[in-house]
Coordinates of C-alpha atoms and ligand atoms in Angstrom, one line a residue:
M1 CA 17.4 57.8 17.2
R2 CA 16.8 54.0 18.1
N3 CA 13.4 53.0 17.3
F4 CA 11.6 50.9 19.7
E5 CA 8.9 48.8 18.0
K6 CA 7.2 45.9 19.2
S7 CA 8.8 42.4 18.7
S8 CA 7.7 41.5 15.1
K9 CA 6.7 37.9 16.7
L10 CA 3.4 39.9 18.1
D11 CA 2.5 40.7 14.5
H12 CA 1.0 37.3 14.2
V13 CA -0.8 37.2 17.7
C14 CA -4.3 37.6 17.3
Y15 CA -6.3 38.1 20.5
D16 CA -10.1 38.5 21.0
I17 CA -8.9 41.6 23.2
R18 CA -7.1 43.9 20.9
G19 CA -7.5 45.3 17.5
P20 CA -9.9 47.9 15.8
V21 CA -12.9 46.7 17.5
M22 CA -11.5 46.9 20.8
D23 CA -10.2 50.2 20.2
E24 CA -13.4 51.4 18.9
A25 CA -15.0 50.2 22.3
N26 CA -12.7 51.8 24.4
R27 CA -13.1 55.1 22.5
M28 CA -16.9 54.6 22.9
I29 CA -16.6 53.9 26.7
S30 CA -14.1 56.8 27.1
Q31 CA -16.9 59.1 25.7
G32 CA -19.3 57.8 28.7
M33 CA -21.5 55.3 26.5
D34 CA -22.6 51.9 27.7
I35 CA -21.4 49.0 26.1
L36 CA -22.8 45.2 26.6
K37 CA -19.6 43.2 26.5
L38 CA -20.1 39.9 25.3
N39 CA -16.7 39.3 24.3
I40 CA -14.8 38.0 27.2
G41 CA -15.6 35.0 29.7
N42 CA -15.5 36.8 32.8
P43 CA -18.1 35.7 35.0
A44 CA -17.9 38.5 38.1
P45 CA -19.2 41.6 36.0
F46 CA -22.5 39.6 35.1
G47 CA -23.2 39.1 38.8
F48 CA -21.9 35.9 39.2
Q49 CA -20.4 35.6 42.6
A50 CA -17.5 33.1 44.0
P51 CA -18.8 30.6 46.6
Q52 CA -18.6 32.5 50.0
E53 CA -16.8 29.2 51.6
L54 CA -14.2 29.9 49.1
L55 CA -13.7 33.5 49.6
D56 CA -13.7 32.8 53.5
R57 CA -11.1 30.2 53.1
M58 CA -8.9 32.7 51.1
N59 CA -9.3 35.1 53.8
E60 CA -8.3 32.8 56.5
N61 CA -5.3 31.8 54.8
L62 CA -3.9 35.2 53.7
S63 CA -1.7 35.7 56.8
S64 CA -0.1 32.1 56.1
T65 CA 0.6 32.8 52.3
E66 CA 2.4 35.9 52.5
G67 CA 5.8 34.5 51.1
Y68 CA 6.7 32.7 48.1
S69 CA 5.7 29.3 48.0
D70 CA 7.7 26.2 46.0
S71 CA 7.9 27.3 42.5
K72 CA 5.4 24.6 41.7
G73 CA 3.1 25.2 44.1
L74 CA 2.0 24.9 47.7
L75 CA 2.5 20.8 48.7
S76 CA -1.5 20.8 49.6
A77 CA -2.4 22.2 46.4
R78 CA -0.5 19.7 44.6
Q79 CA -1.8 17.0 46.5
A80 CA -5.3 18.5 46.1
I81 CA -4.6 18.3 42.3
V82 CA -3.2 14.8 42.1
K83 CA -6.4 13.7 43.7
Y84 CA -8.4 15.3 41.3
S85 CA -6.3 13.8 38.6
R86 CA -7.1 10.2 39.8
K87 CA -10.8 11.0 40.1
K88 CA -10.6 11.8 36.4
G89 CA -9.3 8.4 35.7
I90 CA -5.6 9.9 34.9
E91 CA -2.8 7.6 36.2
G92 CA 0.6 8.2 37.6
V93 CA 0.2 11.9 38.6
T94 CA 2.6 12.5 41.4
E95 CA 2.8 15.9 43.2
D96 CA 6.2 16.5 41.2
D97 CA 4.2 16.8 38.2
V98 CA 2.0 19.4 39.1
Y99 CA 2.7 23.1 38.4
T100 CA 0.4 25.9 39.6
G101 CA 0.1 29.0 37.5
N102 CA -1.2 32.6 37.6
G103 CA -4.4 31.3 35.6
V104 CA -3.9 28.7 32.8
S105 CA -2.8 31.2 30.6
E106 CA 0.7 31.6 32.3
L107 CA 1.2 27.9 31.9
I108 CA 0.2 27.6 28.2
T109 CA 2.6 30.3 27.2
L110 CA 5.3 28.4 29.5
S111 CA 4.6 25.1 28.3
M112 CA 5.3 26.3 24.7
Q113 CA 8.2 28.4 25.6
G114 CA 10.0 25.3 27.2
L115 CA 9.3 23.2 24.2
L116 CA 9.7 25.1 20.9
N117 CA 12.5 25.6 18.6
P118 CA 12.2 27.6 15.1
G119 CA 10.2 25.4 12.6
D120 CA 8.6 23.2 15.4
E121 CA 5.0 22.8 14.7
I122 CA 2.0 22.5 16.9
L123 CA -1.6 21.3 15.8
V124 CA -4.1 23.9 17.1
P125 CA -7.7 23.8 16.6
S126 CA -9.7 26.1 14.2
P127 CA -11.7 27.8 16.0
D128 CA -9.3 28.2 18.9
Y129 CA -8.7 30.0 22.0
P130 CA -6.5 32.3 20.6
L131 CA -3.5 32.4 23.3
W132 CA -2.7 28.8 22.1
T133 CA -1.8 30.1 18.9
A134 CA -0.4 33.4 20.2
S135 CA 1.9 30.9 22.7
V136 CA 3.2 28.8 20.0
T137 CA 4.2 31.8 17.9
L138 CA 5.7 33.9 20.5
A139 CA 7.8 30.5 21.1
G140 CA 8.9 30.5 18.0
G141 CA 6.8 27.8 16.7
A142 CA 4.4 27.5 14.1
A143 CA 0.8 26.9 14.9
V144 CA -0.8 24.5 12.4
H145 CA -4.8 24.8 12.5
Y146 CA -6.9 21.6 12.2
M147 CA -10.6 22.0 11.4
C148 CA -13.4 21.4 14.0
D149 CA -16.6 20.5 12.2
E150 CA -19.7 22.4 12.7
N151 CA -21.9 19.9 11.0
A152 CA -20.4 17.2 13.4
E153 CA -21.1 19.2 16.7
W154 CA -18.1 21.1 16.2
Y155 CA -16.0 18.1 16.8
P156 CA -12.2 17.8 15.8
D157 CA -11.9 16.5 12.2
V158 CA -9.7 13.6 12.7
Q159 CA -8.9 13.1 8.9
D160 CA -8.1 16.5 8.9
I161 CA -5.5 16.4 11.9
K162 CA -4.1 13.5 10.1
K163 CA -3.3 15.3 6.8
K164 CA -1.8 18.3 8.6
I165 CA 0.7 16.1 11.0
S166 CA 4.3 16.3 9.7
D167 CA 7.7 15.4 10.8
R168 CA 8.1 18.8 12.5
T169 CA 5.0 18.4 14.6
K170 CA 5.7 18.3 18.2
G171 CA 2.3 18.1 19.8
I172 CA -1.4 18.6 19.5
V173 CA -3.7 20.8 21.4
I174 CA -7.2 19.7 22.5
I175 CA -9.6 22.3 23.9
N176 CA -12.3 20.3 25.5
P177 CA -15.0 21.3 26.5
N178 CA -14.4 24.1 24.0
N179 CA -14.1 27.7 23.7
P180 CA -15.5 29.3 21.5
T181 CA -17.8 26.4 20.5
G182 CA -19.2 25.1 23.7
S183 CA -18.5 21.4 22.4
L184 CA -17.8 18.5 24.3
Y185 CA -15.9 15.8 22.9
P186 CA -17.2 12.3 23.1
R187 CA -14.8 9.5 24.3
E188 CA -14.7 7.7 20.7
I189 CA -13.3 11.1 19.0
L190 CA -10.8 11.5 21.8
E191 CA -9.5 7.8 21.2
E192 CA -8.9 8.4 17.5
I193 CA -7.0 11.4 18.6
V194 CA -5.0 9.6 20.9
E195 CA -4.2 6.7 18.4
L196 CA -3.0 9.6 16.0
A197 CA -0.7 10.9 18.8
R198 CA 0.6 7.6 19.6
Q199 CA 1.3 6.7 15.9
N200 CA 3.4 10.0 15.5
G201 CA 4.9 10.5 18.6
L202 CA 3.1 13.7 19.8
I203 CA 2.7 15.2 23.0
I204 CA -1.1 15.9 23.9
F205 CA -1.7 19.4 25.2
A206 CA -5.4 19.1 27.2
D207 CA -7.0 22.4 27.9
E208 CA -9.9 21.3 30.4
I209 CA -10.6 24.4 32.0
Y210 CA -14.3 23.9 31.4
D211 CA -14.5 20.2 32.6
R212 CA -16.6 21.3 35.6
L213 CA -19.2 23.3 33.4
V214 CA -20.7 20.6 31.7
L215 CA -24.3 21.0 30.9
D216 CA -27.2 17.9 30.2
G217 CA -25.9 15.5 32.8
Q218 CA -23.0 14.7 30.4
E219 CA -19.8 13.5 31.2
H220 CA -16.4 14.9 30.7
V221 CA -13.7 12.4 29.5
S222 CA -10.1 13.7 30.1
I223 CA -8.2 12.8 27.2
A224 CA -5.3 12.0 29.5
S225 CA -7.2 9.1 31.1
L226 CA -7.3 7.4 27.6
A227 CA -3.6 7.8 26.8
P228 CA -1.5 6.7 30.0
D229 CA 1.5 5.9 27.5
L230 CA 1.6 9.1 26.1
L231 CA 3.2 12.2 27.6
T232 CA 0.1 14.4 28.2
V233 CA 0.1 18.2 29.8
T234 CA -3.3 18.7 31.3
F235 CA -4.5 22.3 32.2
N236 CA -7.3 23.1 34.5
G237 CA -7.9 26.2 37.0
L238 CA -10.7 27.7 39.1
S239 CA -11.3 30.8 37.0
K240 CA -14.2 29.3 35.3
S241 CA -15.9 26.7 37.7
H242 CA -15.3 28.7 40.8
L243 CA -15.9 31.9 39.4
I244 CA -12.8 33.5 40.5
A245 CA -11.0 34.7 37.1
G246 CA -9.5 37.7 38.7
Y247 CA -7.6 35.7 41.8
R248 CA -5.6 33.8 39.0
C249 CA -5.6 30.3 39.7
G250 CA -4.6 27.6 37.3
W251 CA -2.5 24.4 36.9
M252 CA -1.0 22.0 34.9
S253 CA -0.2 18.4 35.1
L254 CA 2.1 16.0 33.4
C255 CA 1.6 12.3 32.9
G256 CA 2.4 9.5 30.7
D257 CA 5.8 8.5 29.2
K258 CA 8.4 11.1 30.1
S259 CA 11.6 9.3 29.5
F260 CA 11.8 10.6 26.0
A261 CA 11.2 14.5 27.1
K262 CA 13.9 14.9 30.1
G263 CA 15.1 18.1 28.5
Y264 CA 11.4 19.1 28.0
V265 CA 10.6 18.7 31.5
E266 CA 14.2 20.3 32.6
G267 CA 13.0 23.6 30.6
I268 CA 9.7 23.5 32.5
N269 CA 11.0 23.4 35.7
L270 CA 13.5 26.1 34.8
L271 CA 10.6 28.2 33.8
S272 CA 8.7 27.5 36.5
S273 CA 11.6 28.9 39.1
M274 CA 11.9 31.9 37.0
R275 CA 8.6 33.3 37.8
L276 CA 9.4 32.1 41.5
C277 CA 5.7 31.0 41.8
S278 CA 2.2 31.6 41.4
N279 CA -0.4 33.4 43.6
V280 CA 0.0 31.9 47.0
P281 CA -3.3 32.7 48.6
A282 CA -5.2 31.5 45.4
Q283 CA -3.2 28.2 45.7
S284 CA -4.4 27.7 49.1
V285 CA -8.1 27.2 48.2
I286 CA -7.5 24.8 45.2
G287 CA -8.1 21.9 47.6
P288 CA -11.2 23.0 49.2
A289 CA -12.3 24.3 45.7
L290 CA -12.1 20.7 44.1
D291 CA -14.1 19.3 47.0
M292 CA -16.9 21.7 46.4
E293 CA -18.8 20.5 43.5
E294 CA -22.5 21.2 44.2
E295 CA -21.8 25.4 44.0
T296 CA -21.0 24.9 40.5
K297 CA -23.6 22.0 39.5
K298 CA -26.5 24.4 40.8
L299 CA -25.7 26.7 37.7
L300 CA -25.8 23.9 35.1
V301 CA -29.4 22.2 35.6
P302 CA -32.7 23.5 34.9
G303 CA -33.4 26.8 36.9
G304 CA -29.4 27.3 37.1
R305 CA -28.2 30.5 35.5
V306 CA -25.9 28.9 32.8
Y307 CA -28.4 26.2 31.8
E308 CA -31.2 29.0 31.4
Q309 CA -29.0 31.1 29.6
R310 CA -27.9 28.8 27.2
E311 CA -31.3 27.3 26.6
Y312 CA -32.5 31.3 25.5
I313 CA -29.3 31.9 23.4
H314 CA -29.8 28.7 21.6
R315 CA -33.3 29.5 20.6
A316 CA -33.1 33.1 20.1
L317 CA -30.1 33.0 17.8
N318 CA -31.7 30.4 15.6
D319 CA -34.9 32.5 15.4
I320 CA -32.9 35.4 13.9
P321 CA -33.2 35.1 10.0
G322 CA -29.8 34.3 8.7
I323 CA -28.3 32.9 11.6
T324 CA -27.8 29.4 13.0
C325 CA -26.0 27.8 15.8
V326 CA -25.2 24.6 17.1
R327 CA -26.5 24.0 20.7
P328 CA -23.4 24.4 23.4
K329 CA -22.9 21.5 25.6
A330 CA -20.6 23.0 27.9
A331 CA -18.8 26.3 29.2
F332 CA -20.5 29.6 28.4
Y333 CA -19.9 30.5 24.8
V334 CA -21.6 29.9 21.5
F335 CA -20.2 30.4 18.0
P336 CA -22.9 31.1 15.6
K337 CA -22.8 31.1 11.7
I338 CA -24.1 34.0 9.7
N339 CA -25.4 33.9 6.1
I340 CA -22.7 35.8 4.5
K341 CA -24.5 35.9 0.9
K342 CA -27.6 37.1 2.5
F343 CA -25.9 40.0 4.1
G344 CA -23.1 40.6 1.7
I345 CA -20.6 39.9 4.1
Y346 CA -16.9 39.8 3.2
D347 CA -15.5 41.0 6.5
D348 CA -16.3 39.6 10.1
E349 CA -14.2 42.2 11.7
K350 CA -16.3 45.0 9.9
F351 CA -19.5 43.2 10.9
V352 CA -18.5 43.2 14.3
L353 CA -17.4 46.9 14.2
D354 CA -20.7 47.9 12.4
F355 CA -22.6 46.3 15.0
L356 CA -20.9 47.6 18.1
K357 CA -21.1 51.6 16.5
E358 CA -24.8 51.0 16.1
K359 CA -26.0 49.1 19.0
Q360 CA -23.3 49.3 21.7
I361 CA -22.9 45.7 22.0
L362 CA -19.3 44.0 21.7
L363 CA -19.0 40.7 19.9
T364 CA -16.0 38.8 18.7
H365 CA -15.5 38.0 15.1
G366 CA -14.8 34.4 14.1
G367 CA -11.3 35.6 12.6
G368 CA -10.2 36.3 16.2
F369 CA -10.4 32.6 16.7
H370 CA -8.2 31.8 13.8
W371 CA -11.4 30.6 11.7
E372 CA -10.6 31.7 8.2
R373 CA -14.3 32.2 6.6
P374 CA -15.8 35.6 7.6
D375 CA -19.0 33.5 8.6
H376 CA -18.9 33.1 12.4
F377 CA -18.7 35.3 15.5
R378 CA -18.8 34.5 19.4
I379 CA -21.1 35.4 22.1
V380 CA -20.1 35.0 25.6
Y381 CA -23.5 34.1 27.4
L382 CA -22.9 35.1 30.9
P383 CA -25.0 38.1 31.2
E384 CA -28.5 37.5 32.6
L385 CA -31.4 36.9 30.4
K386 CA -32.7 40.3 30.4
Q387 CA -29.5 41.6 28.8
L388 CA -29.1 38.6 26.7
K389 CA -32.7 39.5 25.3
T390 CA -31.8 43.0 24.4
A391 CA -29.0 41.9 22.8
C392 CA -30.5 39.5 20.7
D393 CA -33.2 41.7 20.0
K394 CA -30.8 44.4 18.8
L395 CA -28.8 41.8 16.7
G396 CA -32.1 40.8 14.8
D397 CA -32.9 44.4 14.5
F398 CA -29.5 45.2 13.3
L399 CA -29.4 42.3 10.7
S400 CA -32.9 43.4 9.2
G401 CA -31.4 46.2 7.6
Y402 CA -27.7 45.2 7.1
R403 CA -25.6 44.6 3.8
Q404 CA -21.9 44.9 3.8
A405 CA -21.5 44.8 -0.1
Ligands
PLP501 N1 -8.0 28.3 28.3 C1 -9.3 28.6 27.8 C2 -9.8 27.7 26.7 C3 -10.1 29.6 27.9 O1 -11.1 29.8 27.6 C4 -9.6 30.4 29.1 C5 -10.0 31.5 29.5 O2 -11.0 32.1 28.9 C6 -8.2 30.3 29.5 C7 -7.5 28.9 29.3 C8 -7.3 31.0 30.7 O3 -7.9 31.2 31.6 P1 -7.1 31.5 33.1 O4 -5.7 31.9 32.8 O5 -8.2 32.6 33.7 O6 -7.0 30.4 33.8

């Protein structure tokens, strides 16, 4: 009998969407239980609605977007992305350097598949957005995790990055604004990282999907704008800023010196053609969406949902004895610390599972983001204030009687 096991490469893939906690949540849901899902950054189920104008435009375009597009995407979409790149201070991006994708997710995988050979290393943050580690691993490479420092607003620890560069390192992933920490990196840190990439000939992979979800009137700096001489692949999309995660709409653009990476660009072109193209109706609204900033901004100012929910969750979590958290500056995630001594916690996945079983609330344990110590978890603060309050009350109540060992 042949044995059809899943690929052993998948053993190393650790998502926030699989494992014993998700299995238990699915079991509870199948038994009719109502679970509050604070584990996935999907705005639609929490009453966020995409701008009506965008939906109207997509509807209007349906009949003209029935066929495949160019494998890189509609020219009009790529022109809009070029314009947006310029606006962000990124020089030299042409329509030919832009690839649209079925979400940023598809392009993360594609960008790693096209680059890595066995033994190649990519520097990935810890904590990370786990798709990055998964994609590096699936492409046959090794993800080497560099630390982000909670005591310094969760900024990347540049000294740690330096220590982890080897002669096998091909690139560095920067997720800014960050999932899961909600951190927004200052220009100075980005400049230091650029300098390291320059000295060591690294490609920069800049995941900037949350760049339009920045709070407190702060400015997002695209790392590619600081590195005009370095090959940088910048990722962005409409899932979060325009609340259309289900339409699967993302892109990546290459800029900087490509002269030493002709083979890599060929590989990307090949992989892009192999999937024919990305969702064409969704591509058709990239231009209008990028001209439509106000709708998103409304969510981010006092009185706006993301702002008010951020204010609440930060305060409420810090009020729970044994929990502390850094104030998130962007996106809609918070990555609190739990006092593991106080609660005897040795296994963060068990903590999240115990909480789920007792309170029907789904969190993600820090280990799901390649965070080594069992002392963190992530909350997606998309639900409305009332639900967030219930969640925080239940967490406080649960912890008041919790001891793992
Ligand atoms: N990058 C980061 C940092 C994310 O948090 C996400 C989704 O949560 C993605 C990429 C993927 O987004 P999408 O595939 O919907 O464009």
